[in-house]
Short mmCIF file of C-alpha atoms and ligand atoms in Angstrom, two decimals:
data_model
loop_
_atom_site.label_atom_id
_atom_site.label_comp_id
_atom_site.label_asym_id
_atom_site.label_seq_id
_atom_site.Cartn_x
_atom_site.Cartn_y
_atom_site.Cartn_z
CA MET A 1 -4.96 -11.04 23.78
CA SER A 2 -5.27 -14.75 24.44
CA GLN A 3 -4.18 -17.58 22.18
CA GLU A 4 -7.84 -18.40 21.50
CA HIS A 5 -8.31 -15.28 19.37
CA ARG A 6 -7.81 -16.53 15.81
CA GLN A 7 -7.93 -15.13 12.29
CA GLU A 8 -10.12 -17.28 10.07
CA HIS A 9 -8.65 -17.79 6.64
CA PRO A 10 -9.07 -21.43 5.82
CA LEU A 11 -9.45 -20.72 2.10
CA LYS A 12 -5.96 -21.71 0.95
CA GLY A 13 -5.94 -22.94 -2.64
CA VAL A 14 -8.99 -21.03 -3.86
CA GLY A 15 -8.89 -18.10 -6.28
CA PHE A 16 -8.15 -14.53 -5.26
CA GLU A 17 -11.69 -13.29 -5.90
CA THR A 18 -13.15 -16.03 -3.68
CA ARG A 19 -10.74 -15.21 -0.88
CA ALA A 20 -11.52 -11.50 -1.22
CA ILE A 21 -15.18 -12.21 -0.60
CA HIS A 22 -15.06 -15.00 1.97
CA ALA A 23 -11.74 -14.96 3.84
CA GLY A 24 -11.63 -13.70 7.40
CA TYR A 25 -15.19 -14.46 8.44
CA GLU A 26 -17.64 -17.34 8.75
CA PRO A 27 -21.34 -16.34 8.87
CA ASP A 28 -22.20 -15.45 12.46
CA PRO A 29 -23.25 -18.64 14.36
CA THR A 30 -26.05 -16.83 16.24
CA THR A 31 -27.76 -14.89 13.45
CA GLY A 32 -26.20 -16.17 10.23
CA ALA A 33 -25.15 -12.59 9.30
CA VAL A 34 -23.11 -12.97 6.14
CA ILE A 35 -21.20 -9.73 6.67
CA PRO A 36 -19.12 -9.14 9.83
CA PRO A 37 -21.14 -6.98 12.22
CA ILE A 38 -19.68 -3.69 13.46
CA TYR A 39 -18.77 -4.56 17.04
CA ALA A 40 -19.00 -1.08 18.54
CA THR A 41 -17.71 -2.13 21.92
CA SER A 42 -14.57 -1.23 23.80
CA THR A 43 -14.73 -4.10 26.28
CA TYR A 44 -16.13 -7.62 26.70
CA LYS A 45 -17.86 -9.42 29.57
CA GLN A 46 -15.58 -12.08 31.01
CA ASP A 47 -16.83 -15.47 32.14
CA GLY A 48 -14.95 -15.14 35.43
CA VAL A 49 -11.59 -13.44 35.97
CA GLY A 50 -9.44 -14.10 32.88
CA GLY A 51 -12.21 -16.21 31.31
CA LEU A 52 -12.31 -14.63 27.86
CA ARG A 53 -14.79 -15.53 25.12
CA GLY A 54 -12.91 -16.17 21.90
CA GLY A 55 -9.93 -14.25 23.23
CA TYR A 56 -11.59 -10.83 23.38
CA GLU A 57 -10.97 -8.63 26.40
CA TYR A 58 -10.46 -5.02 25.20
CA SER A 59 -10.80 -3.56 21.70
CA ARG A 60 -7.30 -2.07 21.46
CA SER A 61 -6.01 -5.65 21.72
CA ALA A 62 -8.66 -7.22 19.47
CA ASN A 63 -12.14 -6.55 18.12
CA PRO A 64 -14.12 -9.06 16.03
CA THR A 65 -14.76 -6.60 13.17
CA ARG A 66 -11.03 -5.93 12.99
CA THR A 67 -10.21 -9.65 13.30
CA ALA A 68 -12.32 -10.33 10.20
CA LEU A 69 -10.45 -7.64 8.25
CA GLU A 70 -7.08 -8.89 9.45
CA GLY A 71 -7.92 -12.45 8.40
CA ALA A 72 -8.92 -11.22 4.94
CA LEU A 73 -5.69 -9.21 4.58
CA ALA A 74 -3.58 -12.24 5.54
CA ALA A 75 -5.43 -14.42 3.04
CA LEU A 76 -5.09 -11.92 0.18
CA GLU A 77 -1.35 -11.51 0.69
CA GLU A 78 -0.86 -15.23 1.45
CA GLY A 79 0.79 -14.32 4.75
CA GLU A 80 0.99 -15.87 8.18
CA ARG A 81 -0.92 -13.04 9.83
CA GLY A 82 -2.49 -9.68 8.99
CA PHE A 83 -2.66 -6.56 11.18
CA ALA A 84 -4.86 -3.52 10.67
CA PHE A 85 -3.91 0.01 11.74
CA SER A 86 -5.49 3.45 11.87
CA SER A 87 -3.42 4.64 8.86
CA GLY A 88 -0.65 3.47 6.56
CA LEU A 89 1.86 5.58 8.48
CA ALA A 90 0.69 4.09 11.79
CA ALA A 91 1.38 0.64 10.31
CA GLU A 92 4.84 1.77 9.19
CA ASP A 93 5.71 3.32 12.55
CA THR A 94 4.62 0.20 14.41
CA LEU A 95 6.71 -1.97 12.09
CA LEU A 96 9.84 0.15 12.54
CA ARG A 97 9.61 -0.07 16.31
CA ALA A 98 8.80 -3.77 16.23
CA LEU A 99 11.78 -4.70 14.05
CA CYS A 100 14.42 -2.04 14.69
CA ARG A 101 16.29 -0.61 17.64
CA PRO A 102 18.16 2.69 18.00
CA GLY A 103 21.51 2.37 16.19
CA ASP A 104 20.09 0.17 13.41
CA HIS A 105 20.03 1.17 9.74
CA ALA A 106 17.43 0.82 6.98
CA VAL A 107 17.81 1.11 3.20
CA ILE A 108 14.89 3.15 1.86
CA PRO A 109 13.76 3.89 -1.73
CA ASP A 110 15.22 6.93 -3.49
CA ASP A 111 11.65 7.52 -4.63
CA ALA A 112 9.03 6.98 -1.97
CA TYR A 113 5.80 8.41 -0.66
CA GLY A 114 6.76 11.73 0.97
CA GLY A 115 5.11 10.79 4.26
CA THR A 116 7.14 7.59 4.48
CA PHE A 117 10.34 9.56 3.95
CA ARG A 118 9.22 12.09 6.58
CA LEU A 119 8.57 9.26 9.04
CA PHE A 120 12.09 7.87 8.50
CA ASP A 121 13.81 11.24 8.39
CA LYS A 122 12.01 13.30 11.01
CA VAL A 123 10.64 10.71 13.44
CA ALA A 124 12.85 7.60 13.20
CA VAL A 125 16.18 9.49 12.93
CA PRO A 126 15.71 11.33 16.26
CA TRP A 127 14.72 7.95 17.75
CA GLY A 128 18.12 6.60 16.56
CA LEU A 129 17.33 4.72 13.33
CA LYS A 130 19.64 5.59 10.43
CA HIS A 131 18.62 5.38 6.78
CA SER A 132 20.11 5.77 3.33
CA PRO A 133 18.35 5.86 -0.04
CA ALA A 134 18.90 3.48 -2.97
CA ALA A 135 17.14 3.10 -6.30
CA VAL A 136 14.72 0.16 -6.05
CA ASP A 137 15.27 -0.71 -9.71
CA ASP A 138 19.04 -1.10 -9.19
CA VAL A 139 19.76 -4.33 -7.31
CA ASP A 140 23.51 -3.56 -7.12
CA ALA A 141 22.82 -0.14 -5.60
CA VAL A 142 20.62 -1.73 -2.94
CA ARG A 143 23.28 -4.36 -2.20
CA ALA A 144 25.94 -1.65 -1.88
CA SER A 145 23.75 0.32 0.57
CA ILE A 146 23.45 -2.56 3.01
CA ARG A 147 25.73 -2.14 6.04
CA PRO A 148 26.47 -5.66 7.34
CA GLY A 149 25.45 -6.09 10.96
CA GLU A 150 23.71 -2.72 11.02
CA THR A 151 21.07 -2.84 8.28
CA LYS A 152 17.94 -4.50 9.60
CA LEU A 153 15.50 -3.55 6.83
CA VAL A 154 15.50 -3.08 3.10
CA TRP A 155 12.33 -1.10 2.50
CA ILE A 156 10.93 -0.73 -0.99
CA GLU A 157 7.86 0.43 -2.82
CA THR A 158 7.10 -1.16 -6.18
CA PRO A 159 5.78 0.57 -8.20
CA THR A 160 7.24 3.59 -6.39
CA ASN A 161 5.31 6.76 -5.64
CA PRO A 162 5.29 8.86 -7.83
CA MET A 163 7.93 7.78 -10.42
CA LEU A 164 6.51 4.23 -10.79
CA SER A 165 9.94 2.54 -10.73
CA ILE A 166 9.81 -1.23 -10.45
CA GLY A 167 11.88 -3.21 -7.94
CA ASP A 168 12.56 -6.89 -8.60
CA ILE A 169 11.09 -8.34 -5.40
CA GLU A 170 12.66 -11.79 -5.74
CA ALA A 171 16.15 -10.40 -6.40
CA LEU A 172 15.87 -7.78 -3.65
CA ALA A 173 14.67 -10.37 -1.13
CA ALA A 174 17.80 -12.43 -1.89
CA VAL A 175 20.04 -9.37 -1.53
CA ALA A 176 18.40 -8.33 1.76
CA HIS A 177 18.65 -11.82 3.21
CA GLU A 178 22.31 -12.21 2.14
CA GLY A 179 23.00 -8.97 4.01
CA GLY A 180 21.19 -10.16 7.14
CA ALA A 181 18.21 -7.83 6.62
CA LEU A 182 14.49 -8.29 6.07
CA LEU A 183 12.70 -7.10 2.92
CA VAL A 184 9.67 -4.89 3.51
CA VAL A 185 7.49 -4.12 0.47
CA ASP A 186 4.97 -1.28 0.44
CA ASN A 187 2.40 -2.88 -1.86
CA THR A 188 -0.03 0.05 -1.82
CA PHE A 189 0.27 0.94 -5.53
CA ALA A 190 -0.11 -2.62 -6.83
CA SER A 191 -2.64 -3.98 -4.30
CA PRO A 192 -2.62 -7.68 -3.41
CA TYR A 193 -4.66 -8.42 -6.54
CA LEU A 194 -1.82 -7.41 -8.84
CA GLN A 195 1.17 -8.53 -6.75
CA GLN A 196 1.85 -10.68 -3.70
CA PRO A 197 5.35 -9.86 -2.42
CA LEU A 198 5.40 -12.51 0.33
CA THR A 199 5.13 -15.24 -2.31
CA LEU A 200 8.25 -13.76 -3.96
CA GLY A 201 10.37 -13.83 -0.81
CA ALA A 202 9.52 -10.56 0.97
CA ASP A 203 9.15 -10.71 4.76
CA VAL A 204 6.57 -8.00 5.39
CA VAL A 205 3.98 -6.25 3.23
CA VAL A 206 2.82 -2.74 4.10
CA HIS A 207 -0.37 -1.11 2.84
CA SER A 208 -2.02 2.20 3.05
CA THR A 209 -5.47 0.56 2.91
CA THR A 210 -6.77 4.11 2.40
CA LYS A 211 -5.96 3.44 -1.27
CA TYR A 212 -6.95 0.46 -3.47
CA VAL A 213 -7.74 -1.95 -0.63
CA GLY A 214 -10.46 0.35 0.79
CA GLY A 215 -11.00 1.69 -2.69
CA HIS A 216 -13.74 4.28 -2.15
CA SER A 217 -11.91 7.25 -0.60
CA ASP A 218 -14.09 7.00 2.49
CA VAL A 219 -11.69 5.62 5.10
CA VAL A 220 -8.07 6.02 6.22
CA GLY A 221 -6.28 2.84 7.28
CA GLY A 222 -3.12 0.79 7.12
CA ALA A 223 -2.04 -2.84 7.20
CA LEU A 224 0.92 -5.13 7.73
CA VAL A 225 0.99 -8.74 6.58
CA VAL A 226 3.90 -10.87 7.72
CA ARG A 227 5.44 -14.07 6.49
CA ASP A 228 6.45 -15.83 9.68
CA GLN A 229 5.40 -16.39 13.25
CA GLU A 230 8.43 -14.69 14.80
CA ILE A 231 7.71 -11.36 13.10
CA ALA A 232 3.98 -11.85 13.79
CA GLU A 233 4.67 -12.06 17.53
CA LYS A 234 6.69 -8.85 17.53
CA VAL A 235 4.03 -6.98 15.55
CA THR A 236 1.22 -8.39 17.72
CA PHE A 237 2.98 -7.04 20.80
CA HIS A 238 3.65 -3.61 19.29
CA GLN A 239 0.19 -3.25 17.72
CA ASN A 240 -1.32 -3.60 21.19
CA ALA A 241 1.43 -1.74 23.06
CA MET A 242 1.43 1.25 20.67
CA GLY A 243 -2.33 1.17 20.08
CA ALA A 244 -2.61 2.73 16.59
CA VAL A 245 -5.55 0.49 15.68
CA PRO A 246 -8.63 1.25 13.53
CA GLY A 247 -12.03 1.40 15.16
CA PRO A 248 -14.69 -1.13 14.13
CA PHE A 249 -16.45 1.29 11.75
CA ASP A 250 -13.23 1.87 9.80
CA ALA A 251 -12.41 -1.85 9.84
CA PHE A 252 -15.88 -2.60 8.45
CA LEU A 253 -15.53 -0.10 5.59
CA THR A 254 -12.07 -1.34 4.66
CA HIS A 255 -13.25 -4.95 4.65
CA ARG A 256 -16.25 -4.02 2.50
CA GLY A 257 -13.87 -2.46 -0.03
CA ILE A 258 -11.80 -5.66 -0.19
CA LYS A 259 -14.72 -7.67 -1.53
CA THR A 260 -14.68 -5.82 -4.87
CA LEU A 261 -10.90 -5.35 -5.12
CA ALA A 262 -10.45 -7.72 -8.07
CA VAL A 263 -13.15 -6.20 -10.29
CA ARG A 264 -12.13 -2.66 -9.41
CA MET A 265 -8.45 -3.33 -10.15
CA ASP A 266 -9.21 -4.80 -13.55
CA ARG A 267 -11.16 -1.67 -14.50
CA HIS A 268 -8.44 0.60 -13.06
CA CYS A 269 -5.91 -1.23 -15.23
CA ASP A 270 -8.12 -1.10 -18.38
CA ASN A 271 -8.60 2.64 -17.97
CA ALA A 272 -4.97 3.36 -17.09
CA GLU A 273 -3.80 1.53 -20.21
CA ARG A 274 -6.13 3.67 -22.34
CA VAL A 275 -4.98 6.87 -20.63
CA ALA A 276 -1.27 5.96 -20.96
CA ASP A 277 -1.74 5.26 -24.70
CA PHE A 278 -3.52 8.58 -25.19
CA LEU A 279 -0.84 10.56 -23.36
CA THR A 280 1.98 8.83 -25.23
CA SER A 281 0.96 10.50 -28.50
CA HIS A 282 0.15 13.96 -27.05
CA PRO A 283 2.55 16.76 -28.11
CA LYS A 284 2.29 18.54 -24.71
CA VAL A 285 3.46 15.39 -22.94
CA ASP A 286 7.18 14.77 -22.85
CA THR A 287 7.32 11.38 -21.10
CA VAL A 288 4.63 8.96 -19.96
CA ILE A 289 5.59 6.77 -17.02
CA TYR A 290 3.52 3.58 -16.82
CA PRO A 291 4.96 0.09 -16.14
CA GLY A 292 2.64 -1.36 -18.79
CA LEU A 293 4.44 0.53 -21.58
CA GLU A 294 7.23 -1.42 -23.28
CA THR A 295 9.37 1.73 -23.06
CA HIS A 296 9.25 1.63 -19.23
CA PRO A 297 12.64 0.36 -17.95
CA GLY A 298 10.90 -1.91 -15.42
CA HIS A 299 8.38 -3.36 -17.88
CA GLU A 300 9.84 -6.87 -18.01
CA VAL A 301 10.17 -7.19 -14.24
CA ALA A 302 6.65 -5.83 -13.80
CA GLN A 303 5.36 -8.37 -16.32
CA ARG A 304 7.01 -11.15 -14.32
CA GLN A 305 5.79 -10.16 -10.85
CA MET A 306 2.51 -8.32 -11.46
CA ARG A 307 -0.77 -9.64 -12.86
CA ARG A 308 -1.33 -6.30 -14.66
CA PHE A 309 0.25 -2.85 -14.40
CA GLY A 310 -2.03 -0.87 -12.11
CA GLY A 311 -4.08 2.29 -12.15
CA MET A 312 -1.35 4.89 -11.56
CA VAL A 313 0.08 6.88 -14.47
CA SER A 314 2.61 9.73 -14.16
CA PHE A 315 3.69 12.06 -16.95
CA ARG A 316 6.07 14.97 -17.50
CA CYS A 317 4.91 18.06 -19.36
CA THR A 318 6.83 19.38 -22.35
CA ASP A 319 6.35 22.98 -21.19
CA GLY A 320 7.60 22.53 -17.62
CA GLU A 321 6.19 23.17 -14.17
CA ALA A 322 3.73 25.91 -15.14
CA ALA A 323 2.14 23.58 -17.70
CA ALA A 324 1.93 20.76 -15.12
CA LEU A 325 0.17 23.05 -12.65
CA ARG A 326 -2.20 24.25 -15.39
CA VAL A 327 -3.25 20.70 -16.33
CA CYS A 328 -3.95 19.89 -12.68
CA GLU A 329 -6.11 22.98 -12.29
CA ARG A 330 -8.01 22.60 -15.58
CA ALA A 331 -9.00 18.95 -15.21
CA GLU A 332 -12.66 18.45 -14.31
CA VAL A 333 -13.48 14.73 -14.28
CA PHE A 334 -10.07 14.14 -12.68
CA THR A 335 -10.46 15.77 -9.27
CA LEU A 336 -7.49 17.79 -8.03
CA GLY A 337 -6.57 16.04 -4.81
CA GLU A 338 -4.07 13.98 -2.85
CA SER A 339 -4.46 10.24 -2.28
CA LEU A 340 -5.15 7.57 -4.88
CA GLY A 341 -6.76 4.21 -5.44
CA GLY A 342 -10.39 5.26 -5.11
CA VAL A 343 -13.10 4.67 -7.71
CA GLU A 344 -12.88 8.33 -8.78
CA SER A 345 -9.99 9.67 -10.86
CA LEU A 346 -7.60 12.08 -9.14
CA ILE A 347 -4.89 14.36 -10.48
CA GLU A 348 -2.09 16.00 -8.53
CA HIS A 349 1.25 17.78 -8.72
CA PRO A 350 3.56 15.65 -6.53
CA GLY A 351 6.24 18.36 -6.20
CA ARG A 352 3.84 20.76 -4.50
CA MET A 353 1.41 18.28 -2.94
CA THR A 354 2.08 14.67 -1.85
CA HIS A 355 5.86 15.00 -2.11
CA ALA A 356 6.42 18.54 -0.82
CA SER A 357 8.17 16.97 2.19
CA VAL A 358 11.01 15.59 0.00
CA ALA A 359 11.91 18.94 -1.61
CA GLY A 360 15.66 19.55 -1.38
CA THR A 361 16.46 15.88 -0.60
CA ASP A 362 17.73 12.98 -2.77
CA LEU A 363 14.07 12.04 -3.19
CA GLU A 364 12.98 15.33 -4.81
CA VAL A 365 10.57 14.77 -7.72
CA PRO A 366 10.62 16.63 -11.08
CA ALA A 367 8.66 19.91 -11.07
CA ASP A 368 7.02 19.13 -14.44
CA LEU A 369 5.53 15.85 -13.14
CA VAL A 370 1.79 15.17 -12.93
CA ARG A 371 0.44 12.05 -11.19
CA LEU A 372 -2.87 10.47 -12.12
CA SER A 373 -4.85 7.96 -10.12
CA VAL A 374 -7.01 6.60 -12.90
CA GLY A 375 -10.44 5.69 -11.57
CA ILE A 376 -13.14 3.41 -12.89
CA GLU A 377 -15.28 6.00 -14.73
CA ASN A 378 -15.94 5.75 -18.47
CA ALA A 379 -12.49 5.76 -20.17
CA ASP A 380 -13.67 8.03 -23.03
CA ASP A 381 -14.70 10.68 -20.51
CA LEU A 382 -11.31 10.47 -18.78
CA ILE A 383 -9.45 10.91 -22.06
CA ALA A 384 -11.69 13.79 -23.18
CA ASP A 385 -11.00 15.51 -19.85
CA LEU A 386 -7.23 15.18 -20.18
CA GLU A 387 -7.44 16.38 -23.77
CA GLN A 388 -9.21 19.60 -22.78
CA ALA A 389 -6.90 20.12 -19.79
CA LEU A 390 -3.75 19.70 -21.90
CA ASP A 391 -4.95 21.81 -24.84
C1 PLP B 1 2.76 4.27 -1.11
C2 PLP B 1 2.18 4.81 0.16
N1 PLP B 1 2.52 4.26 1.34
C3 PLP B 1 2.04 4.72 2.51
C4 PLP B 1 1.18 5.80 2.55
C5 PLP B 1 0.70 6.32 3.88
O1 PLP B 1 -0.60 5.90 4.13
P1 PLP B 1 -1.70 6.74 4.98
O2 PLP B 1 -1.91 8.01 4.24
O3 PLP B 1 -2.87 5.80 4.99
O4 PLP B 1 -1.11 6.97 6.32
C6 PLP B 1 0.79 6.40 1.37
C7 PLP B 1 -0.13 7.55 1.40
O5 PLP B 1 -0.33 8.24 0.41
C8 PLP B 1 1.30 5.90 0.13
O6 PLP B 1 0.99 6.45 -1.05
#
């Protein structure tokens, strides 16, 4: 990829919603197309050997539909550069290889997406990367887990999946940097509309764009947004060298989702607040876990670093695992399924579904836990559905 190939995000200083709609792309100079075309091409005609137009030579290295998405991602997270991948895990794998070497160590969350843990534990460990878990809501525990000279990354999710713990990004960035490590924040649950970790001192943001960023459960993708040029160069090299990039159709769909991120997130938050309130007073529900509730231990930190509290709600059932499984199976408007962040509401049992891969580890989740991805349907219908499923 040549130096000419640039991400357009000249919209610094304008509101989030404006960036979501305009960043990454100027209407096409030839046709005036206001939406980035799907460049279904693997290669590009050169104007003589090495004479590239706009820096494009081969679509693993760069493709204009993907460039537009990457520019939008960088603008939304207020980063130096954005990178799109074929899945969230592909983004994570590329980042680990770009920033770590065999023998290094990473601090990981003691509550994390099961697939992220599996990547660290079953793929990165055999490659030579060590890891140890720490609670993201305990700054001292994270500090104590850092091994000076060896720890290269402090990796957090906030809110975590599925226990919705909140990590104080600013404090954890300081702790990571004091220990000579970089702070990586998986911002999938919050989305860049609710939280921008790079502005709070994080070095890299990770997304499964499959979730809120894409927002319509119709595409799998991942992203990295980085704070500085040095990290950008390493990720640029590895993105091309490892090749886990999205095709132009997937890049187009993900970028289309971004344009409505702000309005979708506000409705997700409205509905989640209603659902959390309803569950709080239900006798079959033992504990409701939602960062917007004052009873949540991370509420104050969440209030400081998030615009609102998100669309994810977890709860524990008074009558144990069997009751949790029953609720998942009885729900009708909430679809029983993995994933999250789409316009439709989803319900799942993390212990047997998304987090089955952490069973028997420090990251094991409670068996009576149910996780909801609250969608943007009518809130009364969502509450009526949970009511019938719980009764
Ligand atoms: C918080 C979080 N990070 C990363 C991922 C992995 O993303 P993908 O499924 O797009 O590979 C997921 C998937 O559920 C997730 O929930």
